[in-house]
Coordinates of C-alpha atoms and ligand atoms in Angstrom, one line a residue:
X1 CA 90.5 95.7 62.0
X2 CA 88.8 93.6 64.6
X3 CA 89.0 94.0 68.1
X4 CA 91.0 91.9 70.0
X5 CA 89.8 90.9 73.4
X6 CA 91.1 88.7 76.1
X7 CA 94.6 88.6 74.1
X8 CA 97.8 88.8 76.3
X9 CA 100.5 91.7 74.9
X10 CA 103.6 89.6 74.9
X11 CA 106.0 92.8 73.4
X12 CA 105.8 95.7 70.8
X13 CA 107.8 95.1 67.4
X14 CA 109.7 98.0 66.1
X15 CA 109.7 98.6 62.8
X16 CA 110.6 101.4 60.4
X17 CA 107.3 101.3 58.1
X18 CA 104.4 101.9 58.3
X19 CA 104.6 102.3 62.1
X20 CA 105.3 100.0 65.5
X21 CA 103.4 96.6 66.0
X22 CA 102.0 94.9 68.8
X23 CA 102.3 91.8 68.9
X24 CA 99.6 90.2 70.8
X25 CA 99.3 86.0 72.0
X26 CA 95.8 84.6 72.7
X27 CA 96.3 83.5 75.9
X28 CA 98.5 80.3 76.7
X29 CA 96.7 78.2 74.2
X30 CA 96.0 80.6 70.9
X31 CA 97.7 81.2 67.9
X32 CA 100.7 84.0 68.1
X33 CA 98.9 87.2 66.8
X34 CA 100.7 89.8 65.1
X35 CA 98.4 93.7 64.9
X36 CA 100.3 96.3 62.7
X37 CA 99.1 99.4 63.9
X38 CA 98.0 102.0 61.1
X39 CA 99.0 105.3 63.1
X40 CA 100.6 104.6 66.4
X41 CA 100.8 102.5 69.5
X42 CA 99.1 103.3 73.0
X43 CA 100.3 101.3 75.5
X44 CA 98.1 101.4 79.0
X45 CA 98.9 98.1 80.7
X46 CA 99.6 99.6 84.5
X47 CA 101.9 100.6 86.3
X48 CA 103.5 97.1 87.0
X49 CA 102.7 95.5 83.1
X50 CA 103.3 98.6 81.0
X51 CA 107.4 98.7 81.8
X52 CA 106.7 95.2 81.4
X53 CA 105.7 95.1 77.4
X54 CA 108.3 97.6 77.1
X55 CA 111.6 95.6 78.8
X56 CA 110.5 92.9 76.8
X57 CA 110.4 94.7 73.5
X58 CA 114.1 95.7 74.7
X59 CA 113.4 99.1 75.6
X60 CA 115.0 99.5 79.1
X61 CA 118.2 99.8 81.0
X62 CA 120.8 98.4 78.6
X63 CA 122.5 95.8 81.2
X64 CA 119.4 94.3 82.0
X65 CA 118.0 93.2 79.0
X66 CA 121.4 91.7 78.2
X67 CA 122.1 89.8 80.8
X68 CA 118.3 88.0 79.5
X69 CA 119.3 88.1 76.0
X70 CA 116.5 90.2 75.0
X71 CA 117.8 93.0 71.8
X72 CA 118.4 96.4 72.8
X73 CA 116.2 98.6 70.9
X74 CA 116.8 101.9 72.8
X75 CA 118.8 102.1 76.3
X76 CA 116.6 103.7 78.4
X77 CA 118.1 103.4 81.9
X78 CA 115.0 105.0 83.7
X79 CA 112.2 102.0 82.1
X80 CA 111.0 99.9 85.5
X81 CA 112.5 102.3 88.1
X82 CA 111.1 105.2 90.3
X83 CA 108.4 103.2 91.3
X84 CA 106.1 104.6 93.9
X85 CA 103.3 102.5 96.4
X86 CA 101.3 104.0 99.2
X87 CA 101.2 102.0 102.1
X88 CA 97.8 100.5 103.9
X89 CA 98.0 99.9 107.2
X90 CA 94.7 98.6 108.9
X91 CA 94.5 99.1 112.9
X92 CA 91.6 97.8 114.6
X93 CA 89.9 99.0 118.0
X94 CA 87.3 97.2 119.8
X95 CA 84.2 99.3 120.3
X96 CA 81.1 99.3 122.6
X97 CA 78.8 99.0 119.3
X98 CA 76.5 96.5 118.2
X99 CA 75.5 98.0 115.4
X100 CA 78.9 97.7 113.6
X101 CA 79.0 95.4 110.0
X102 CA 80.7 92.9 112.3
X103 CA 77.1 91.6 113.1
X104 CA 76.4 90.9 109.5
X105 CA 79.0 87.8 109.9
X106 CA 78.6 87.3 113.7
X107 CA 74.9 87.2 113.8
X108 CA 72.8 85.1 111.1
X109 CA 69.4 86.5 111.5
X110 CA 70.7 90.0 111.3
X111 CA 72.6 89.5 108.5
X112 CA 69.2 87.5 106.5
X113 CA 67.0 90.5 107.3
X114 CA 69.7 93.1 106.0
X115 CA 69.4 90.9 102.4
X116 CA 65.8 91.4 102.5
X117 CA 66.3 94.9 102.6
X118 CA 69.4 94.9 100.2
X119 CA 67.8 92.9 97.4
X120 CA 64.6 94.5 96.8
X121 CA 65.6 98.2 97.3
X122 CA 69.5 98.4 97.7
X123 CA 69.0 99.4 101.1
X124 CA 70.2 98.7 104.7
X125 CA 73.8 97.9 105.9
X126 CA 74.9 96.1 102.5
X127 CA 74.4 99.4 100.7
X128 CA 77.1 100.8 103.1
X129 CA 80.8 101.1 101.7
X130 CA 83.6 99.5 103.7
X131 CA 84.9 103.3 104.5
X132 CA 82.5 105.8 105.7
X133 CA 84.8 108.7 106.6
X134 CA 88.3 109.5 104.9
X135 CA 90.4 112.2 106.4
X136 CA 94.0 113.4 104.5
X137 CA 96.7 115.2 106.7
X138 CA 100.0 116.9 106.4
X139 CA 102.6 116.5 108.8
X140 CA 103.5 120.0 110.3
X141 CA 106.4 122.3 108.1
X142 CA 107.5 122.5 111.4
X143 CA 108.1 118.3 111.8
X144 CA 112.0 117.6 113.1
X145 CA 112.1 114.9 110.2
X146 CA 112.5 118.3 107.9
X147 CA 115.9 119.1 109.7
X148 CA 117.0 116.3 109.5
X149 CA 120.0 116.3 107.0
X150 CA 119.5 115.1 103.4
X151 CA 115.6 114.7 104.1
X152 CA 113.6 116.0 101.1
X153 CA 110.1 116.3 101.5
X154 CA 108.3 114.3 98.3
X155 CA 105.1 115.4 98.8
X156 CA 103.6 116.6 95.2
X157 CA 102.1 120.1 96.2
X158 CA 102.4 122.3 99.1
X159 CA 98.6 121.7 100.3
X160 CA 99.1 118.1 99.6
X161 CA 98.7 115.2 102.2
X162 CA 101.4 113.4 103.2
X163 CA 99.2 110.2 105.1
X164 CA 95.5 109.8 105.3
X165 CA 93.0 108.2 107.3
X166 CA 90.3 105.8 106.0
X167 CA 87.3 105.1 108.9
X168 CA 85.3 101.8 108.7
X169 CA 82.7 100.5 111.0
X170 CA 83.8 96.7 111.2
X171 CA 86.6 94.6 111.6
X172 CA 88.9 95.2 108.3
X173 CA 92.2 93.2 107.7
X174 CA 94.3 92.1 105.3
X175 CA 96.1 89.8 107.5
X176 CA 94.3 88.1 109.6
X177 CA 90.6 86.4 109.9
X178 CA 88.1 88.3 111.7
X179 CA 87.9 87.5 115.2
X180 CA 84.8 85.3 115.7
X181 CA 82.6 88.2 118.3
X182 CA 83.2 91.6 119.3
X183 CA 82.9 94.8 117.4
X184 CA 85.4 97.3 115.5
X185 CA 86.6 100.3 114.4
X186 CA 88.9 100.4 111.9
X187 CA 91.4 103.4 110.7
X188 CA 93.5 102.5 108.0
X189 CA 96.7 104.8 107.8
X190 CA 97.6 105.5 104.7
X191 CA 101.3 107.3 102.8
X192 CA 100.4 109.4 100.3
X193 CA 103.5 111.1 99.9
X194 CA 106.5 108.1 99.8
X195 CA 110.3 109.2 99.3
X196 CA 111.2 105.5 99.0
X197 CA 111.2 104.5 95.1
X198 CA 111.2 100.5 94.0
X199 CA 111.4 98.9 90.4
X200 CA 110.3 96.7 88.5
X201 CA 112.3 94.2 86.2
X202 CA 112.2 91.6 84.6
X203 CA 113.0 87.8 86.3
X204 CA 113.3 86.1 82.3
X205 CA 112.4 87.0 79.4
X206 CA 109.8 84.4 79.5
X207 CA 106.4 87.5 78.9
X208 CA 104.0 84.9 80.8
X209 CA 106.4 85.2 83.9
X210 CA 105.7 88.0 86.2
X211 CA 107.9 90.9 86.7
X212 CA 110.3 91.8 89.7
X213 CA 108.2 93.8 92.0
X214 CA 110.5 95.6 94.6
X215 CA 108.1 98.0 96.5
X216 CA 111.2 99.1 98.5
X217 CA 108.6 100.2 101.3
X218 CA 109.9 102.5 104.3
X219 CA 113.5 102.4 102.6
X220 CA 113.8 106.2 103.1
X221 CA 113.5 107.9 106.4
X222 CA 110.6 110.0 105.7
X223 CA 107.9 107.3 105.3
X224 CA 108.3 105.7 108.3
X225 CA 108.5 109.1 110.3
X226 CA 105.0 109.3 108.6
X227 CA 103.6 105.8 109.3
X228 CA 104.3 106.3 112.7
X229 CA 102.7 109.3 112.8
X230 CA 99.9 108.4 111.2
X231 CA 98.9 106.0 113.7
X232 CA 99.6 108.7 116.5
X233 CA 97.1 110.4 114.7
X234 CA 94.6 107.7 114.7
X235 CA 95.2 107.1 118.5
X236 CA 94.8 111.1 118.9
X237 CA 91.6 111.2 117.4
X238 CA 89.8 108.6 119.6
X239 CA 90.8 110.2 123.1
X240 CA 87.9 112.8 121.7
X241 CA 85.1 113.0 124.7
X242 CA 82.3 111.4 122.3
X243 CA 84.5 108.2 121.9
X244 CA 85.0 107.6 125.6
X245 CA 83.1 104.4 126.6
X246 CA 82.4 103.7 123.0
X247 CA 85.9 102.5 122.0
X248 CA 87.2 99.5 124.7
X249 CA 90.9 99.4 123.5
X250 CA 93.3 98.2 121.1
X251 CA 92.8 95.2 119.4
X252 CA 95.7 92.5 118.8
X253 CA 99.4 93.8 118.3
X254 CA 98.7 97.4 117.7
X255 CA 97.9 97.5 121.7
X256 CA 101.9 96.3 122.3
X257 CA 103.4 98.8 119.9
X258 CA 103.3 102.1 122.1
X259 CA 107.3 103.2 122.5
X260 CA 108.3 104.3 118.4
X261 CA 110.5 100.9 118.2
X262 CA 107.2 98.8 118.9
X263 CA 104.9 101.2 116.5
X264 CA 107.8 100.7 114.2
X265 CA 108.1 97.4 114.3
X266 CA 103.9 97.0 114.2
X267 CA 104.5 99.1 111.2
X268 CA 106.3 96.7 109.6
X269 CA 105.0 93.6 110.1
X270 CA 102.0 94.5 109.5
X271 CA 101.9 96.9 106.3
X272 CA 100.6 95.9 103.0
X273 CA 100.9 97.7 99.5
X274 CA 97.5 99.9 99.1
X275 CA 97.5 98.6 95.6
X276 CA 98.3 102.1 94.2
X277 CA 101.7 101.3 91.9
X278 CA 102.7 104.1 90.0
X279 CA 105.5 106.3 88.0
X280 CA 108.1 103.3 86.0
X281 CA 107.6 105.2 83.1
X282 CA 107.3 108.9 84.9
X283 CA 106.9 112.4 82.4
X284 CA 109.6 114.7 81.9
X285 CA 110.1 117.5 80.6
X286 CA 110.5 117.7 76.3
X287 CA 114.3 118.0 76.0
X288 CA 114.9 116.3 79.9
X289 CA 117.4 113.4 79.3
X290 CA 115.6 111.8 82.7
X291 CA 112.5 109.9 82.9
X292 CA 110.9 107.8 79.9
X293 CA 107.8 109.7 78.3
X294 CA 107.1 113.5 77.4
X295 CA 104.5 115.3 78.2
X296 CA 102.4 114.5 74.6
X297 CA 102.7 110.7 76.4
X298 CA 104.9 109.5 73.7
X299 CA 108.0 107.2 74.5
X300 CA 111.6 109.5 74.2
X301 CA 113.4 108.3 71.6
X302 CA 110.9 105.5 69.9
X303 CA 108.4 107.0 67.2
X304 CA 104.7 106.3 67.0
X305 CA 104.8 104.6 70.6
X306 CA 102.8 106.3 73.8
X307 CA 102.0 105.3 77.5
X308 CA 98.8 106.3 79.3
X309 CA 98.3 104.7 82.2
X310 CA 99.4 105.2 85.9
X311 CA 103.3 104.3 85.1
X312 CA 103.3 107.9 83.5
X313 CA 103.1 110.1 87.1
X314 CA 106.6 111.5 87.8
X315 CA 105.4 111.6 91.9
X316 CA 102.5 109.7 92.7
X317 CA 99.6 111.4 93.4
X318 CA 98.6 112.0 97.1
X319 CA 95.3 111.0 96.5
X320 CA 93.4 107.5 95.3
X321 CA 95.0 107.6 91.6
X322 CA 91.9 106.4 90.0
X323 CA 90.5 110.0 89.5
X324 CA 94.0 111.2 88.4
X325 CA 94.5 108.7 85.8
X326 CA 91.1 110.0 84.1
X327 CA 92.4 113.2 84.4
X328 CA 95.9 112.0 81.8
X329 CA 93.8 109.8 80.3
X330 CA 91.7 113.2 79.0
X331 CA 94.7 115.1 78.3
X332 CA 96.4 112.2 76.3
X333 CA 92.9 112.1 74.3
X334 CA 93.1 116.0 73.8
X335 CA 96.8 115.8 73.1
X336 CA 96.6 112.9 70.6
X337 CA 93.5 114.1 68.5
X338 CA 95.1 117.5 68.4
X339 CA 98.2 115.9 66.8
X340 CA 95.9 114.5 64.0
X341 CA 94.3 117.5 63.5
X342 CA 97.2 119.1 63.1
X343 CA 98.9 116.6 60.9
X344 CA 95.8 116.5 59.2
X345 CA 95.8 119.9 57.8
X346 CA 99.9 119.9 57.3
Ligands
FAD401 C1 91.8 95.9 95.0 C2 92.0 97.3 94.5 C3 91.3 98.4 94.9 C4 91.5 99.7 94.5 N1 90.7 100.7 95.0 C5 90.9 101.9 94.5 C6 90.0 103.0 94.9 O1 89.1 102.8 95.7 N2 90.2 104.2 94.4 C7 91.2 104.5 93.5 O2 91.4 105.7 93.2 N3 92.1 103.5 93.1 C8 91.9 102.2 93.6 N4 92.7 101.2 93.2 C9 93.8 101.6 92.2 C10 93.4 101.7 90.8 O3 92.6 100.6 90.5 C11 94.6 101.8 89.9 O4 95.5 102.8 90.3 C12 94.2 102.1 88.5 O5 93.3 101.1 88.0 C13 95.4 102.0 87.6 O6 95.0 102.4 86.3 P1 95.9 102.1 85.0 O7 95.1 102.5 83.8 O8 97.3 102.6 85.2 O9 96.1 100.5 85.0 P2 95.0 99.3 85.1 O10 93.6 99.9 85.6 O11 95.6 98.2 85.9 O12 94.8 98.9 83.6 C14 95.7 98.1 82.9 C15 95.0 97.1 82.1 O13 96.0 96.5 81.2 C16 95.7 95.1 81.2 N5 97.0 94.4 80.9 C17 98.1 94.4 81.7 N6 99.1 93.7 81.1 C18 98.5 93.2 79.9 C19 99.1 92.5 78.8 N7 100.3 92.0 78.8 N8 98.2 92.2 77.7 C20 96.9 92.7 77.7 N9 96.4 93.4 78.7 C21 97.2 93.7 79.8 C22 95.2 94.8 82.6 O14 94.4 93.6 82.6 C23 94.3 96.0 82.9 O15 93.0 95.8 82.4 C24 92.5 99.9 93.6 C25 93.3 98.9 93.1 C26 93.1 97.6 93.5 C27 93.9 96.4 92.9

């Protein structure tokens, strides 16, 4: 068969024999494009696209994909939900530096000799990454918010972090345009660990319209308590002796939120998603009647259909998910050649 690239998964087709089928759409222009696959299906579309494909091949919470007139193939109440972000949160101190990447956009010549130095050998301030130090953090077992009643803490393991701190030398924001002189620090805070859970539906059953994204940030009580003392954290760190006359202050509205209403309210005007989406389609156990995939990746209840991709994490990991997402992506491999194997020699 040949390989289809740049082709837009529009829904899987069930059907009885020989196995499922993808049906695929070449973009907004090509012809409709219908694969039959000769042992199974692997869906890995992402966290966000893979509950996606499967709502609209009416696998999904049975009310929802009536009310869009899309056929119920299997009610699965759980398809779209538990969906889990962490938070970015970039605060900004000016600092008595001029050797921060700031100069690279404030200062021309600076900037023109650090490409002479970057395109020939890859070195100099261009080489840098935007974070040079990372730091990950629990909040203490002894942290009120844990006496608090109903208050479960989420965190995935008992050594895990529940926020994290990202260092960068230069201005960094995803809100607002760098200020035109002055230098910066920034710390992004960072949930690892969110109680809250969002969804993702779908808006039509129209597969080029985007799905319903509800992040559903800070809904629960925990992730705020975190945020908040994330950037306590943050503001901790810098009243160390080697920062004093090296950072200058706080830079735009994170130097008005002090009292926990105004870090609160910094918090959330000023959060973003840290683009790490995970869990719609989250593992259970074998027999579990919750979640939508077992632990072999395969869909409960539909045959020759799997998922491997981030939407398969029951709690998100507290870490950057890329590394973790090889690591299922492995054990899917394993899993699924062992299952040839063994139906090989049945
Ligand atoms: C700007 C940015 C920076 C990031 N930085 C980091 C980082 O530093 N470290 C880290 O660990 N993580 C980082 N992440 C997160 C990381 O990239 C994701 O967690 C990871 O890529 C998710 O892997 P996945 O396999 O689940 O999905 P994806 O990597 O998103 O793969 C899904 C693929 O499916 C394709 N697809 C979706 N729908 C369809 C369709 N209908 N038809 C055909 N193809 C489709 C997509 O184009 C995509 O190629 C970052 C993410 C972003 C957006």
């Amino acid at each position: 068969m040949p390989m289809l690239l740049e082709y837009f998964v529009t829904g899987v087709e069930f059907t009885e024999s020989p196995n499922g089928k993808i049906i695929a759409l070449g973009n907004d222009f090509g012809p409709r494009t219908v694969v039959s696959a000769s042992k199974e299906v692997i869906l890995a579309a992402g966290a966000i696209n893979s509950p996606q494909i499967l709502l609209l091949s009416g696998v999904g919470p049975k009310s929802e994909l009536e009310a869009l007139g899309i056929k119920v193939v299997k009610d699965h109440p759980e398809v779209g939900k538990n969906l889990q972000d962490h938070t970015l949160l970039l605060n900004n101190w000016i600092i008595n530096d001029k050797g921060t990447r700031d100069e690279l956009s404030h200062n021309p010549a600076f900037a023109q000799q650090q490409e002479c130095l970057y395109n020939p050998n890859k070195a100099g301030r261009l080489s840098n990454t935007i974070a040079q130090s990372i730091g990950f953090f629990r909040l203490p077992s002894d942290d009120p918010i844990w006496s608090q009643p109903g208050i479960v803490d989420d965190c995935p393991g008992p050594n895990s972090p529940h926020f994290e701190l990202i260092l960068d030398d230069g201005f960094a924001s995803t809100l607002y345009p760098e200020p035109s002189e002055g230098n910066f620090m920034t710390i992004a805070t960072v949930n690892l660990s969110p109680s809250s859970r969002g969804s993702v539906k779908l808006g039509s059953s129209n597969p080029f319209d985007a799905p319903l994204i509800d992040l559903a940030l800070f809904v629960k009580e925990p992730d705020l308590h975190t945020a908040v003392a994330a950037i306590k954290h943050a503001r901790n760190f810098l009243t160390a002796p080697i920062f004093k006359d090296y950072v200058l202050g706080e830079w735009g509205s994170l130097a008005q939120a002090q009292t926990d209403e105004e870090i609160i309210q910094y918090i959330r005007n000023n959060t973003v998603s840290a683009f790490h989406p995970t869990s719609t389609l989250a593992i259970s156990a074998k027999d579990s009647p919750e979640g939508v995939v077992n632990p072999d990746s395969t869909v409960k209840g539909i045959k020759k259909l799997r998922v491997v991709d981030a939407s398969i994490f029951p709690l998100a990991p507290a870490a950057h998910p890329q590394i973790p997402i090889y690591a299922i992506a492995e054990l899917a491999s394993e899993t699924i050649a062992g299952d040839y194997k063994l139906n090989a020699r049945l």
